[in-house]
PDB file of C-alpha atoms in Angstrom:
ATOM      1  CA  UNK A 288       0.000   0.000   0.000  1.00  0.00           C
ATOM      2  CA  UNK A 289       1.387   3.632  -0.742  1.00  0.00           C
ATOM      3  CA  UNK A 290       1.803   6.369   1.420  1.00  0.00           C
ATOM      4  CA  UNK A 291      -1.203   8.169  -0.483  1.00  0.00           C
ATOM      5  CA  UNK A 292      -3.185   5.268   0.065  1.00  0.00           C
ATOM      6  CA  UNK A 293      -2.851   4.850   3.692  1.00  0.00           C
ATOM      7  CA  UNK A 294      -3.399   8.667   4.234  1.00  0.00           C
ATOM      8  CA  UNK A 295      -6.272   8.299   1.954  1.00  0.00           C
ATOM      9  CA  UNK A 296      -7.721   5.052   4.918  1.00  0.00           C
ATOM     10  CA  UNK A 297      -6.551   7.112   7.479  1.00  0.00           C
ATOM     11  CA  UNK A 298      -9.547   7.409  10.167  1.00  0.00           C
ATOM     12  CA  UNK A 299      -9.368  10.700  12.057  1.00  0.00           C
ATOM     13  CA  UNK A 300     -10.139  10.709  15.516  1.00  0.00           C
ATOM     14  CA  UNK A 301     -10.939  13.165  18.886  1.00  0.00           C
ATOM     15  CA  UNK A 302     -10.843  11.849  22.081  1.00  0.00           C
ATOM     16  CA  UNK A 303     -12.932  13.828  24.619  1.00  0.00           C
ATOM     17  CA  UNK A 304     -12.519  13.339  28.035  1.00  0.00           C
ATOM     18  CA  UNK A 305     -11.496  15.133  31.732  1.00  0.00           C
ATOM     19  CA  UNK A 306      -9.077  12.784  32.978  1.00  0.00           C
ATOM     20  CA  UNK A 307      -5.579  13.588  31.047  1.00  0.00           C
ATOM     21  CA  UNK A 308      -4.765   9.615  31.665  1.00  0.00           C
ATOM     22  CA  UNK A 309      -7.770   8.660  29.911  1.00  0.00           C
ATOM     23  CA  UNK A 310      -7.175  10.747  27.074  1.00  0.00           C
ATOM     24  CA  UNK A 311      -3.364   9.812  26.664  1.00  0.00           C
ATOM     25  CA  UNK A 312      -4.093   6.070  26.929  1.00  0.00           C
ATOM     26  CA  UNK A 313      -6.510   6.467  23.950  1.00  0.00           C
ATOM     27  CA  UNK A 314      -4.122   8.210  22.167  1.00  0.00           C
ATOM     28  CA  UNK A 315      -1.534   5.981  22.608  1.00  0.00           C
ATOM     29  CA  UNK A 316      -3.607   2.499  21.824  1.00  0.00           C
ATOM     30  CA  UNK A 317      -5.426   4.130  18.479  1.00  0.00           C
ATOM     31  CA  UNK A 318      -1.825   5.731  17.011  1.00  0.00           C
ATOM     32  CA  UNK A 319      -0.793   2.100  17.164  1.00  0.00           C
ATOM     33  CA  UNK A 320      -3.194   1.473  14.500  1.00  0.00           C
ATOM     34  CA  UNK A 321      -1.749   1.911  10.804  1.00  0.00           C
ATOM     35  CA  UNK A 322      -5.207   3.560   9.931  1.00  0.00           C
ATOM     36  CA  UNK A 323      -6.345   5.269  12.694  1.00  0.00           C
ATOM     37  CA  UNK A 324      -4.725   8.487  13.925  1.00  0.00           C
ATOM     38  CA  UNK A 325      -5.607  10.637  16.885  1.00  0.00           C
ATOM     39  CA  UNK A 326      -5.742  13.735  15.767  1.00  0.00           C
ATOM     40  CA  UNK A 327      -6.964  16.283  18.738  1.00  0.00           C
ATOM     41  CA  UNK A 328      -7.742  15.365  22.261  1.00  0.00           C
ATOM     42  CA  UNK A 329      -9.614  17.919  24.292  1.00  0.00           C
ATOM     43  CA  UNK A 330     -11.703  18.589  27.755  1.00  0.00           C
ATOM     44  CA  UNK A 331     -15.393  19.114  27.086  1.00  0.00           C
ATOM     45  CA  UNK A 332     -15.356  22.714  27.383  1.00  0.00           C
ATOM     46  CA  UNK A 333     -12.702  22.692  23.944  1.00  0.00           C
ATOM     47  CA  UNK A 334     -15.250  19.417  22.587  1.00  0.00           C
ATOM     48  CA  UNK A 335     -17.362  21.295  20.303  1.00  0.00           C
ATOM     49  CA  UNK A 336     -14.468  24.286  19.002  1.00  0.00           C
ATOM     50  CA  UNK A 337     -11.987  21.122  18.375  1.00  0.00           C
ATOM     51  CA  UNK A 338     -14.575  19.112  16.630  1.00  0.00           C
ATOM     52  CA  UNK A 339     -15.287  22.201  14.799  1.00  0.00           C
ATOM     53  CA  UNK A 340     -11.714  22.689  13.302  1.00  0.00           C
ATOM     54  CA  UNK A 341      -9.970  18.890  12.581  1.00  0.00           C
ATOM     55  CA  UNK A 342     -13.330  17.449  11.524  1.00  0.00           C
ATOM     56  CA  UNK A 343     -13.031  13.823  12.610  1.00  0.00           C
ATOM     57  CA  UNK A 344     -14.608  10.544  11.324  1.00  0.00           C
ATOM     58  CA  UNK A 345     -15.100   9.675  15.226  1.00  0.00           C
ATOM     59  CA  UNK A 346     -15.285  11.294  18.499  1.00  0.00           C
ATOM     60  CA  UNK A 347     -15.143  10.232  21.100  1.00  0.00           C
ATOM     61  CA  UNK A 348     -16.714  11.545  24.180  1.00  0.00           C
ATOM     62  CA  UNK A 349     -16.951  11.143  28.119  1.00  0.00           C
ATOM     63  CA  UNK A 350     -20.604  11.154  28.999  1.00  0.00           C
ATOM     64  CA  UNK A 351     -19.609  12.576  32.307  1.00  0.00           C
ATOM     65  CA  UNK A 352     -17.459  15.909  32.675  1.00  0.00           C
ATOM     66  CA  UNK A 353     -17.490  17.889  36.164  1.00  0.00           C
ATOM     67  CA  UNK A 354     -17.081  21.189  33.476  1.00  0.00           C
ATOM     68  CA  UNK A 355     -19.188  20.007  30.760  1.00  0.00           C
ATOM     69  CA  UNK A 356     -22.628  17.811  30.448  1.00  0.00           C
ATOM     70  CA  UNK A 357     -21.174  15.132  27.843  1.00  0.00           C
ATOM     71  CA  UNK A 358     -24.963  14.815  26.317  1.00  0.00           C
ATOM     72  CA  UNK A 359     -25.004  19.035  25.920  1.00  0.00           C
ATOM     73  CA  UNK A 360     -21.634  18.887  23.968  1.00  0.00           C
ATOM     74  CA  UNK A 361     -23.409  15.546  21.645  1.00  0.00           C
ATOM     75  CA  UNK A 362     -26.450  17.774  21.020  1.00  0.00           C
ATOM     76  CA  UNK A 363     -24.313  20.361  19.854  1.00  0.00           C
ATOM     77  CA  UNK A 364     -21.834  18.662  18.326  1.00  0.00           C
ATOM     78  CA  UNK A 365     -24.818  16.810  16.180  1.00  0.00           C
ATOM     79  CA  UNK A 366     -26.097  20.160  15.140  1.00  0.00           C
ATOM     80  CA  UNK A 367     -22.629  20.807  13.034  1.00  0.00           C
ATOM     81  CA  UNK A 368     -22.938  21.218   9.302  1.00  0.00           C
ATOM     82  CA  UNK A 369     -21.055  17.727   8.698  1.00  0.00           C
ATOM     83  CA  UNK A 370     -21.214  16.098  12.442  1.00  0.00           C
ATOM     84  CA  UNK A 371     -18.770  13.140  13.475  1.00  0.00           C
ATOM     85  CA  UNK A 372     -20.308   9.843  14.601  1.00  0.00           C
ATOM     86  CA  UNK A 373     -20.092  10.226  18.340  1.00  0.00           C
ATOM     87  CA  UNK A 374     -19.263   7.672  20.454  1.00  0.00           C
ATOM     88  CA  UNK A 375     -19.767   7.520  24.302  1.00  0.00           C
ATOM     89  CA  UNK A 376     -17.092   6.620  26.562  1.00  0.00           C
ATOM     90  CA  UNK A 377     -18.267   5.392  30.016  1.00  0.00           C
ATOM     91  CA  UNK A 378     -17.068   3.996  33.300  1.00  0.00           C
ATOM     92  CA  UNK A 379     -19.939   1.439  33.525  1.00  0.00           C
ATOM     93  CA  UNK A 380     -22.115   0.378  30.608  1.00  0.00           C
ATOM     94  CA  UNK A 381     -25.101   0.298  32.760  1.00  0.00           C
ATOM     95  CA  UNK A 382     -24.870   4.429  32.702  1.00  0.00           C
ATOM     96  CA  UNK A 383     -28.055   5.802  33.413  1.00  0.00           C
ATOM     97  CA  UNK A 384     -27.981   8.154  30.004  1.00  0.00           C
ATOM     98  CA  UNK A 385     -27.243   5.636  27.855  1.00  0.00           C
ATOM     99  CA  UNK A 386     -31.096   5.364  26.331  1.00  0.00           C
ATOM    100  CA  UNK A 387     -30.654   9.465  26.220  1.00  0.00           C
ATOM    101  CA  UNK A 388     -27.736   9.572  24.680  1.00  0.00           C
ATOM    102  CA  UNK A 389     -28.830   7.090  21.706  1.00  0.00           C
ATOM    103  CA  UNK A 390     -31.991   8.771  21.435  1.00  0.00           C
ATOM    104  CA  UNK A 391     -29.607  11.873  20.988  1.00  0.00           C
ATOM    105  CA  UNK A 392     -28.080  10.343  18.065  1.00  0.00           C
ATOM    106  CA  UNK A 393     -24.757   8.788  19.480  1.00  0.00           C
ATOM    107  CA  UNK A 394     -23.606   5.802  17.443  1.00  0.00           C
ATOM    108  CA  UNK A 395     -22.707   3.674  20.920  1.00  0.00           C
ATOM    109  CA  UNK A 396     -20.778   3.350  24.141  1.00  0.00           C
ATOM    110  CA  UNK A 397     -17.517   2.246  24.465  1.00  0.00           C
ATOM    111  CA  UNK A 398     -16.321   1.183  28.035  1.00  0.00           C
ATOM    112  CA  UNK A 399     -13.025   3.523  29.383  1.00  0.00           C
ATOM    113  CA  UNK A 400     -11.467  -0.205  29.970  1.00  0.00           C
ATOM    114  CA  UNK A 401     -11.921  -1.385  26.681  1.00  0.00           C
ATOM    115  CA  UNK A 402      -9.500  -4.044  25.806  1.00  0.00           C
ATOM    116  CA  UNK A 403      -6.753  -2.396  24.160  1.00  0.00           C
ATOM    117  CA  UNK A 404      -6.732  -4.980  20.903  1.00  0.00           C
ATOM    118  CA  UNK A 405     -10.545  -4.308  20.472  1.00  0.00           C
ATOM    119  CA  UNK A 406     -10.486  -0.415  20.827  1.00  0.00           C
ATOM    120  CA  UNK A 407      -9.494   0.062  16.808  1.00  0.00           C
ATOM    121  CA  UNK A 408     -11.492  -2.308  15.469  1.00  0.00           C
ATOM    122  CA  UNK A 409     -14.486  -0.643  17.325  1.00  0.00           C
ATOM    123  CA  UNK A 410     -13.442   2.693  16.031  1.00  0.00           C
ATOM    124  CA  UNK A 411     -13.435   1.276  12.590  1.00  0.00           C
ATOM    125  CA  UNK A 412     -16.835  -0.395  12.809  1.00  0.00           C
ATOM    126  CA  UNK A 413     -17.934   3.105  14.004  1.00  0.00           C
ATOM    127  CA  UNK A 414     -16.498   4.818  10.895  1.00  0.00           C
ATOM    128  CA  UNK A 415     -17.779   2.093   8.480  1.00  0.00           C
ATOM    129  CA  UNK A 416     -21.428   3.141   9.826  1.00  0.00           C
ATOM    130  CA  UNK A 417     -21.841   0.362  12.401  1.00  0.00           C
ATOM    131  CA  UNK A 418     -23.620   0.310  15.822  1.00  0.00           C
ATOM    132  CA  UNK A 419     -21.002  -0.447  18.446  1.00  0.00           C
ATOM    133  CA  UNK A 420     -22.762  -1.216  21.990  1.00  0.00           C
ATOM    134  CA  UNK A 421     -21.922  -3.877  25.345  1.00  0.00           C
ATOM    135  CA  UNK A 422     -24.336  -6.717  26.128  1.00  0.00           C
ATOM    136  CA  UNK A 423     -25.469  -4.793  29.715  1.00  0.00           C
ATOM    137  CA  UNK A 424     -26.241  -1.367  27.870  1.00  0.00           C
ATOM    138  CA  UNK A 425     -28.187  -3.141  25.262  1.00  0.00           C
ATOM    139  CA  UNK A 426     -29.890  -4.578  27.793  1.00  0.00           C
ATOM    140  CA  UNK A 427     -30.636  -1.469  29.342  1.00  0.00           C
ATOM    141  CA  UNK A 428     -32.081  -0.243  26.283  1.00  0.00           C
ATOM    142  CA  UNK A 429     -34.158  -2.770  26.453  1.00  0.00           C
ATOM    143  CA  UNK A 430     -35.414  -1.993  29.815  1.00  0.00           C
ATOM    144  CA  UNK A 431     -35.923   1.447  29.058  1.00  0.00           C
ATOM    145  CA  UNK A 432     -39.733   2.850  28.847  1.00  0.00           C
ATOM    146  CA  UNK A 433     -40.570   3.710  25.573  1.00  0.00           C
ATOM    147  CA  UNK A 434     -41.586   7.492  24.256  1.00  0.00           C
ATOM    148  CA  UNK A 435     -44.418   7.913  21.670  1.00  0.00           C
ATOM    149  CA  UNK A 436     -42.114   8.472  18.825  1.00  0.00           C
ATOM    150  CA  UNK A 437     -41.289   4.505  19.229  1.00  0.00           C
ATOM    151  CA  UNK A 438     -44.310   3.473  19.867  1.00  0.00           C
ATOM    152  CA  UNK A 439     -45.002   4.617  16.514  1.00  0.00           C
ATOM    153  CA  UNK A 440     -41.945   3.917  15.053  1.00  0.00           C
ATOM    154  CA  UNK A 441     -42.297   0.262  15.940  1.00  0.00           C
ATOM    155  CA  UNK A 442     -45.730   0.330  14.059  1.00  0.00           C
ATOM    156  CA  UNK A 443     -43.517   1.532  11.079  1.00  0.00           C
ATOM    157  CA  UNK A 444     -40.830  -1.571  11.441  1.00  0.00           C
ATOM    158  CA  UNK A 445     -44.366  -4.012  10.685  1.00  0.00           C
ATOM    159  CA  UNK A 446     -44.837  -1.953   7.258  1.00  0.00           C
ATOM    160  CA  UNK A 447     -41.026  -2.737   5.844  1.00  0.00           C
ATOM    161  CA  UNK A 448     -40.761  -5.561   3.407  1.00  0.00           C
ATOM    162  CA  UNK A 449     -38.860  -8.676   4.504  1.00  0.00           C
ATOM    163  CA  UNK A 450     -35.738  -7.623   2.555  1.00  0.00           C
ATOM    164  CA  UNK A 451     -35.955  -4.128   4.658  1.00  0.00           C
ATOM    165  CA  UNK A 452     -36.329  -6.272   7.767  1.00  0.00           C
ATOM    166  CA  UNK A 453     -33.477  -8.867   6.763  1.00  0.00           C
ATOM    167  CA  UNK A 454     -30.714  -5.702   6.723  1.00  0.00           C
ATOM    168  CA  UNK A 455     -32.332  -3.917   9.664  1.00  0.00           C
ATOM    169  CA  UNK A 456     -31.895  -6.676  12.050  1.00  0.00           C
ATOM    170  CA  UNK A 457     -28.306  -7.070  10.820  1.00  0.00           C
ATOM    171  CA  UNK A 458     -27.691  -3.214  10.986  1.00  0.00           C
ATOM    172  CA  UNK A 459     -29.008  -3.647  14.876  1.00  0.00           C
ATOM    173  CA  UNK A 460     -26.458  -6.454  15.084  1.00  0.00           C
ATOM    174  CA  UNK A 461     -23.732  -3.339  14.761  1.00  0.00           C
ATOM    175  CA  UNK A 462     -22.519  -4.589  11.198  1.00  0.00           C
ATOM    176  CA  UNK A 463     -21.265  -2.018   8.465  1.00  0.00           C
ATOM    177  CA  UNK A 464     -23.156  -1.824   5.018  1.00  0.00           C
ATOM    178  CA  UNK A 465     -20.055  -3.938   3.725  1.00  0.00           C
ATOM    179  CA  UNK A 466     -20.217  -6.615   5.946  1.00  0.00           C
ATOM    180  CA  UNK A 467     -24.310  -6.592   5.605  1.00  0.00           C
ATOM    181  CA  UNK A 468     -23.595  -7.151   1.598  1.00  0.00           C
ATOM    182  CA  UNK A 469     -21.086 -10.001   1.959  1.00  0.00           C
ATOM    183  CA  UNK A 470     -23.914 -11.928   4.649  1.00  0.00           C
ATOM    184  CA  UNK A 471     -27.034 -11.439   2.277  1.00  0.00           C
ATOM    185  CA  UNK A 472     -24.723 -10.997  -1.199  1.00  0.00           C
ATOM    186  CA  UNK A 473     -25.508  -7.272  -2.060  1.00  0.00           C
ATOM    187  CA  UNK A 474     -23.263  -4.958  -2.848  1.00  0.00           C
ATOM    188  CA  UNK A 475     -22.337  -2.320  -0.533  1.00  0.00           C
ATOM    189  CA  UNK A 476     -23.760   0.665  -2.214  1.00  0.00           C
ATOM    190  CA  UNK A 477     -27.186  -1.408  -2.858  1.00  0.00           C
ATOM    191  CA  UNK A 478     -27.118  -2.048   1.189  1.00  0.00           C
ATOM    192  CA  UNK A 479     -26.721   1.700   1.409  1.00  0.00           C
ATOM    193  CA  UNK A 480     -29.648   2.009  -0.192  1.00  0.00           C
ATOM    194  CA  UNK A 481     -31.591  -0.644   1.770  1.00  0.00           C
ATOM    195  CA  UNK A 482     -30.438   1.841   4.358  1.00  0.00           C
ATOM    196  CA  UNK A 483     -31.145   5.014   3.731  1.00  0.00           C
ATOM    197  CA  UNK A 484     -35.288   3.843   2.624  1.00  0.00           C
ATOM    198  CA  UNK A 485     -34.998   2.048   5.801  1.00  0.00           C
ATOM    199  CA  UNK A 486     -34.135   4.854   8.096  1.00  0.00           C
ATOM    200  CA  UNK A 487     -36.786   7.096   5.877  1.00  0.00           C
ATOM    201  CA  UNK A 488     -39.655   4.826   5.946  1.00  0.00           C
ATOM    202  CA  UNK A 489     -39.082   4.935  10.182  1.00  0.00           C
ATOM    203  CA  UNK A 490     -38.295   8.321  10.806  1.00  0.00           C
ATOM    204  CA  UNK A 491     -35.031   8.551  12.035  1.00  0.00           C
ATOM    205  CA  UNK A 492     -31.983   9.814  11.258  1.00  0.00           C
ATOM    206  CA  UNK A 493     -29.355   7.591  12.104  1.00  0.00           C
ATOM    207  CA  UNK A 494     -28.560   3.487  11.902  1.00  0.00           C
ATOM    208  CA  UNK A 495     -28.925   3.006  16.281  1.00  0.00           C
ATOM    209  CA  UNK A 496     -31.945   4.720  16.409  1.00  0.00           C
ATOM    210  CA  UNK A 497     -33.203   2.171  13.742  1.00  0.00           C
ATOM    211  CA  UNK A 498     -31.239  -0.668  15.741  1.00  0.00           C
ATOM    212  CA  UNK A 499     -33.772   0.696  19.192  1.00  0.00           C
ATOM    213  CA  UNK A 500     -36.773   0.131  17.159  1.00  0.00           C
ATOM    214  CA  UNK A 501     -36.128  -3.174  15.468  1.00  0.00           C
ATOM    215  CA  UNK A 502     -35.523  -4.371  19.274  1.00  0.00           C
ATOM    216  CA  UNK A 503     -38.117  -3.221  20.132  1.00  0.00           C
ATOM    217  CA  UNK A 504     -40.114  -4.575  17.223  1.00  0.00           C
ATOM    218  CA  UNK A 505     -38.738  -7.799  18.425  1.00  0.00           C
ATOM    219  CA  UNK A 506     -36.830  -8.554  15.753  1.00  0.00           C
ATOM    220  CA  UNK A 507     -33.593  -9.548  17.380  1.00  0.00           C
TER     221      UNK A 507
END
């Protein structure tokens, strides 16, 4: 692979957290990575001004900040002209915000102990569009009370034909529109697609909020 090529792959990544030791050991795992590069770290109250100028592929971002609310800085990092997928980091995956933060339009949780071998792959199945969230805070989700707008949008998940309902179930499984074409033999820019009449036909605007509803649709 050439130089041009690997800059080309290169996924661009801010870590947002307030413990320095928590940002550094980030840092230091993802620059391992041939194709995954650090490029800011920040505190929350630099989050959205950072975000703003090196325009990452991924952020990543402490739910809990004595300075900043972490779910204030997602809401306003969403509202950017071309927003990162966010990514929640967390001490324990059965964090009481997780349902908010989803609803909010964050892409997942990752634990702050994250094994070290698993933390780029996660960051890559983030940047290739997938859903990236633990067992517990799935089943949290799960346990979560409903608001209308699911209620309804479960009603919605019924109307989808069964190829619609094939790749949503497999988009809630956290896989990327590549990996959904090689399990059902589709190309990856027909999955896209399948996607993107998927998340219009429900309402939402991003793959987890799709991946809430087909759970609770029962479809996984």
């Amino acid at each position: 692979m050439t130089r041009a090529n690997r800059v080309t792959r290169m996924i661009r990544v801010v870590v947002v957290d307030d413990e320095a030791l928590v940002r550094s050991g980030f840092e230091l795992i993802l620059n391992a990575s041939e194709d995954v590069r650090v490029v800011a770290t920040a505190v929350g109250a630099d989050a959205v001004e950072t975000v703003r100028r090196e325009r990452p592929d991924v952020l990543l971002l402490d739910i809990r900040m004595p300075d900043v609310d972490g779910l204030s800085v997602l809401r306003a990092v969403r509202a950017l002209p071309e927003p990162p997928v966010v990514a929640m980091l967390t001490t324990f995956d059965t964090d009481e915000y997780v349902l908010t933060a989803l609803r909010t339009g964050a892409a997942g949780f990752l634990l702050k102990d994250t094994e070290p071998d698993q933390l780029a792959q996660l960051v890559r199945t983030l940047c290739a569009g997938g859903v990236v969230l633990s067992p517990t805070a799935t089943h949290a989700v799960l346990r979560g009370r409903p608001d209308a707008a699911e209620d309804e949008g479960v009603a919605r998940v019924g109307r989808l034909s069964e190829r619609e309902r094939e790749v949503l179930v497999l988009v809630a499984e956290g896989l990327s529109n590549g990996e959904i074409g090689a399990r059902i033999h589709l190309s990856a820019g027909t999955v896209k697609d399948h996607v993107s009449t998927i998340l219009g036909k429900l309402r939402v605007t991003g793959r987890v909020q799709a991946a809430l509803l087909a759970q609770r649709a029962g479809l996984l």
